[in-house]
């Protein structure tokens, strides 16, 4: 019969073994394919890796394009906001002029002031509609930036998977320490996040299109103004 002291020693050793195994498992699950491993794969066996690299480069380019588009959207919003501020100032001036004309009792002056005030009011309404549209356009562009990053995450995960498969097919013993399920899970998780962000982009784009349609409708109705009136 084992003595208590010896039993505690056994338990200690067993516990240490469990910890070591757990540590090794954690290392395997978090390990990645090293570039030098891939460099040992014959070039003719790297077709999928090359394709994944190209996809990653294209995704990175799309991020840059999205960032530029966001900058353009923000610039357009600033212009629209300045136009709205100017339209508001003209509207307030027109209202003041109308009050002065009404105080004089001059019918012709009142009619001219009323016409100018009405025109200024319409211009302000149009300017406000454009600013609302430009605000939504900025929101859309920002969400699209995030979407492009999510697409890059997918491309990164697919490249990691392709590299693992190439190294594993080359019978590199180090690849045996990695789990193919980890790479598949990473790709699936990245795709899920990209799909969720795409839904957000679609919702933002719908609101933007509605705001733009309202602005265009006001234009068609003859509302004048000093808005930038960009497509």
Short mmCIF file of C-alpha atoms in Angstrom, two decimals:
data_model
loop_
_atom_site.label_atom_id
_atom_site.label_comp_id
_atom_site.label_asym_id
_atom_site.label_seq_id
_atom_site.Cartn_x
_atom_site.Cartn_y
_atom_site.Cartn_z
CA UNK A 1 0.00 0.00 0.00
CA UNK A 2 1.41 3.36 -1.04
CA UNK A 3 2.34 5.72 1.74
CA UNK A 4 0.59 9.13 1.90
CA UNK A 5 3.83 10.96 1.15
CA UNK A 6 4.50 8.79 -1.87
CA UNK A 7 0.89 9.26 -3.04
CA UNK A 8 1.29 13.04 -2.84
CA UNK A 9 4.47 12.71 -4.88
CA UNK A 10 2.63 10.71 -7.54
CA UNK A 11 -0.15 13.27 -7.66
CA UNK A 12 2.38 16.06 -7.97
CA UNK A 13 4.12 14.34 -10.86
CA UNK A 14 0.81 13.60 -12.55
CA UNK A 15 -0.30 17.19 -12.12
CA UNK A 16 2.94 18.44 -13.60
CA UNK A 17 2.52 16.11 -16.55
CA UNK A 18 -1.00 17.42 -17.16
CA UNK A 19 0.28 21.00 -17.07
CA UNK A 20 3.05 20.19 -19.51
CA UNK A 21 0.67 18.45 -21.88
CA UNK A 22 -1.73 21.36 -21.63
CA UNK A 23 1.08 23.77 -22.38
CA UNK A 24 2.12 21.80 -25.43
CA UNK A 25 -1.46 21.70 -26.65
CA UNK A 26 -1.75 25.44 -26.21
CA UNK A 27 1.43 25.94 -28.18
CA UNK A 28 0.20 23.73 -30.99
CA UNK A 29 -3.15 25.53 -31.23
CA UNK A 30 -1.54 28.96 -31.33
CA UNK A 31 1.37 27.96 -33.60
CA UNK A 32 1.62 29.30 -37.11
CA UNK A 33 3.42 28.19 -40.21
CA UNK A 34 6.82 29.84 -40.34
CA UNK A 35 7.93 31.44 -43.60
CA UNK A 36 11.12 29.40 -43.70
CA UNK A 37 9.02 26.23 -43.70
CA UNK A 38 7.21 27.45 -46.78
CA UNK A 39 10.54 28.35 -48.40
CA UNK A 40 11.48 24.67 -48.33
CA UNK A 41 8.42 23.69 -50.37
CA UNK A 42 9.20 23.24 -54.10
CA UNK A 43 7.94 26.25 -56.11
CA UNK A 44 5.77 24.00 -58.24
CA UNK A 45 3.80 22.98 -55.14
CA UNK A 46 3.00 26.55 -54.06
CA UNK A 47 0.22 27.28 -56.54
CA UNK A 48 -2.46 27.71 -53.89
CA UNK A 49 -0.12 29.75 -51.73
CA UNK A 50 0.65 32.13 -54.60
CA UNK A 51 -3.04 32.54 -55.32
CA UNK A 52 -3.76 33.25 -51.66
CA UNK A 53 -0.95 35.80 -51.58
CA UNK A 54 -2.45 37.55 -54.61
CA UNK A 55 -5.86 37.63 -52.94
CA UNK A 56 -4.28 39.12 -49.83
CA UNK A 57 -2.54 41.83 -51.87
CA UNK A 58 -5.82 42.70 -53.60
CA UNK A 59 -7.59 42.90 -50.24
CA UNK A 60 -4.92 45.28 -48.95
CA UNK A 61 -5.35 47.44 -52.04
CA UNK A 62 -9.09 47.58 -51.42
CA UNK A 63 -8.44 48.90 -47.91
CA UNK A 64 -6.41 51.76 -49.37
CA UNK A 65 -9.18 52.53 -51.86
CA UNK A 66 -11.78 52.49 -49.10
CA UNK A 67 -9.70 54.90 -47.03
CA UNK A 68 -9.43 57.30 -49.96
CA UNK A 69 -13.19 57.03 -50.55
CA UNK A 70 -13.80 57.90 -46.89
CA UNK A 71 -11.61 60.96 -47.22
CA UNK A 72 -13.57 62.06 -50.29
CA UNK A 73 -16.87 61.50 -48.48
CA UNK A 74 -15.73 63.57 -45.51
CA UNK A 75 -14.57 66.38 -47.83
CA UNK A 76 -17.95 66.39 -49.57
CA UNK A 77 -19.71 66.54 -46.21
CA UNK A 78 -17.64 69.55 -45.17
CA UNK A 79 -18.60 71.35 -48.38
CA UNK A 80 -22.27 70.51 -47.84
CA UNK A 81 -22.10 71.75 -44.25
CA UNK A 82 -20.58 75.06 -45.34
CA UNK A 83 -23.29 75.42 -47.97
CA UNK A 84 -25.94 74.72 -45.36
CA UNK A 85 -24.47 77.32 -43.02
CA UNK A 86 -24.47 79.87 -45.85
CA UNK A 87 -28.05 78.99 -46.79
CA UNK A 88 -29.12 79.38 -43.18
CA UNK A 89 -27.50 82.81 -43.01
CA UNK A 90 -29.32 83.89 -46.18
CA UNK A 91 -32.58 82.55 -44.82
CA UNK A 92 -32.19 84.49 -41.58
CA UNK A 93 -31.29 87.62 -43.52
CA UNK A 94 -34.36 87.16 -45.69
CA UNK A 95 -36.60 86.81 -42.64
CA UNK A 96 -35.15 89.99 -41.20
CA UNK A 97 -35.68 91.83 -44.49
CA UNK A 98 -39.28 90.66 -44.57
CA UNK A 99 -39.90 92.05 -41.10
CA UNK A 100 -38.48 95.40 -42.17
CA UNK A 101 -40.64 95.43 -45.30
CA UNK A 102 -43.76 94.58 -43.33
CA UNK A 103 -43.00 97.43 -40.95
CA UNK A 104 -43.01 99.89 -43.86
CA UNK A 105 -46.38 98.76 -45.13
CA UNK A 106 -45.09 98.92 -48.71
CA UNK A 107 -46.97 96.16 -50.54
CA UNK A 108 -44.43 95.84 -53.35
CA UNK A 109 -41.51 95.67 -50.90
CA UNK A 110 -43.33 93.09 -48.82
CA UNK A 111 -43.99 90.92 -51.87
CA UNK A 112 -40.34 91.11 -52.93
CA UNK A 113 -39.18 90.26 -49.43
CA UNK A 114 -41.62 87.36 -49.18
CA UNK A 115 -40.40 85.95 -52.49
CA UNK A 116 -36.75 86.24 -51.41
CA UNK A 117 -37.51 84.68 -48.03
CA UNK A 118 -39.34 81.78 -49.68
CA UNK A 119 -36.45 81.17 -52.05
CA UNK A 120 -34.00 81.24 -49.15
CA UNK A 121 -36.14 78.81 -47.19
CA UNK A 122 -36.22 76.37 -50.10
CA UNK A 123 -32.45 76.67 -50.52
CA UNK A 124 -31.97 75.91 -46.85
CA UNK A 125 -34.22 72.87 -47.05
CA UNK A 126 -32.23 71.56 -50.01
CA UNK A 127 -28.91 72.25 -48.28
CA UNK A 128 -30.05 70.46 -45.13
CA UNK A 129 -31.10 67.46 -47.21
CA UNK A 130 -27.71 67.31 -48.88
CA UNK A 131 -25.90 67.52 -45.56
CA UNK A 132 -28.03 64.65 -44.25
CA UNK A 133 -27.14 62.60 -47.32
CA UNK A 134 -23.44 63.39 -46.99
CA UNK A 135 -23.53 62.41 -43.32
CA UNK A 136 -24.97 59.03 -44.25
CA UNK A 137 -22.40 58.68 -47.04
CA UNK A 138 -19.59 59.13 -44.52
CA UNK A 139 -21.14 56.50 -42.26
CA UNK A 140 -21.34 54.10 -45.20
CA UNK A 141 -17.76 54.74 -46.23
CA UNK A 142 -16.48 54.16 -42.70
CA UNK A 143 -18.36 50.88 -42.41
CA UNK A 144 -16.98 49.88 -45.80
CA UNK A 145 -13.47 50.51 -44.50
CA UNK A 146 -14.17 48.01 -41.72
CA UNK A 147 -15.60 45.62 -44.29
CA UNK A 148 -12.41 45.76 -46.34
CA UNK A 149 -10.40 44.99 -43.21
CA UNK A 150 -12.63 41.99 -42.55
CA UNK A 151 -11.99 40.81 -46.10
CA UNK A 152 -8.25 41.16 -45.49
CA UNK A 153 -8.66 39.06 -42.35
CA UNK A 154 -10.28 36.35 -44.47
CA UNK A 155 -7.46 36.54 -46.99
CA UNK A 156 -4.87 36.30 -44.20
CA UNK A 157 -6.56 33.24 -42.74
CA UNK A 158 -6.81 31.59 -46.15
CA UNK A 159 -3.12 32.26 -46.79
CA UNK A 160 -2.20 30.67 -43.46
CA UNK A 161 -4.31 27.66 -44.38
CA UNK A 162 -2.74 27.38 -47.84
CA UNK A 163 0.76 27.59 -46.37
CA UNK A 164 -0.06 24.90 -43.83
CA UNK A 165 -1.44 22.60 -46.51
CA UNK A 166 1.63 23.13 -48.70
CA UNK A 167 4.06 22.45 -45.86
CA UNK A 168 2.07 19.45 -44.70
CA UNK A 169 1.94 18.01 -48.23
CA UNK A 170 5.71 18.43 -48.38
CA UNK A 171 5.98 16.01 -45.45
CA UNK A 172 7.47 18.59 -43.12
CA UNK A 173 7.34 16.94 -39.71
CA UNK A 174 6.80 20.31 -38.01
CA UNK A 175 3.43 20.59 -39.74
CA UNK A 176 2.32 17.44 -37.92
CA UNK A 177 2.37 19.46 -34.69
CA UNK A 178 -0.30 21.78 -36.11
CA UNK A 179 -4.01 21.10 -36.29
CA UNK A 180 -5.74 21.54 -39.66
CA UNK A 181 -8.91 22.30 -37.75
CA UNK A 182 -7.33 25.43 -36.30
CA UNK A 183 -6.79 26.86 -39.78
CA UNK A 184 -10.27 25.90 -40.95
CA UNK A 185 -11.80 27.48 -37.86
CA UNK A 186 -9.83 30.67 -38.39
CA UNK A 187 -11.09 30.95 -41.97
CA UNK A 188 -14.68 30.24 -40.92
CA UNK A 189 -14.51 32.82 -38.10
CA UNK A 190 -13.08 35.47 -40.42
CA UNK A 191 -15.78 34.80 -43.00
CA UNK A 192 -18.50 35.05 -40.35
CA UNK A 193 -17.25 38.44 -39.18
CA UNK A 194 -17.01 39.64 -42.78
CA UNK A 195 -20.59 38.56 -43.45
CA UNK A 196 -21.81 40.39 -40.34
CA UNK A 197 -20.02 43.55 -41.39
CA UNK A 198 -21.45 43.26 -44.90
CA UNK A 199 -24.92 43.38 -43.38
CA UNK A 200 -24.00 46.60 -41.61
CA UNK A 201 -22.67 48.08 -44.84
CA UNK A 202 -25.87 47.13 -46.67
CA UNK A 203 -28.00 48.78 -43.98
CA UNK A 204 -25.90 51.96 -44.06
CA UNK A 205 -25.99 52.05 -47.84
CA UNK A 206 -29.77 51.75 -47.85
CA UNK A 207 -30.09 54.76 -45.52
CA UNK A 208 -27.64 56.71 -47.64
CA UNK A 209 -29.57 55.97 -50.82
CA UNK A 210 -32.82 57.05 -49.19
CA UNK A 211 -31.25 60.34 -48.06
CA UNK A 212 -29.85 60.96 -51.52
CA UNK A 213 -33.22 60.20 -53.11
CA UNK A 214 -34.88 62.81 -50.87
CA UNK A 215 -32.27 65.40 -51.85
CA UNK A 216 -32.76 64.62 -55.54
CA UNK A 217 -36.53 64.79 -55.13
CA UNK A 218 -36.25 68.29 -53.68
CA UNK A 219 -34.09 69.29 -56.63
CA UNK A 220 -36.67 67.93 -59.06
CA UNK A 221 -39.36 69.92 -57.26
CA UNK A 222 -37.46 73.11 -58.05
CA UNK A 223 -35.83 73.75 -54.71
CA UNK A 224 -32.87 76.03 -55.38
CA UNK A 225 -29.71 76.52 -53.37
CA UNK A 226 -25.98 76.69 -53.31
CA UNK A 227 -25.36 73.03 -52.53
CA UNK A 228 -22.48 71.29 -54.18
CA UNK A 229 -24.99 69.07 -56.03
CA UNK A 230 -22.52 66.29 -56.68
CA UNK A 231 -23.78 62.90 -57.88
#
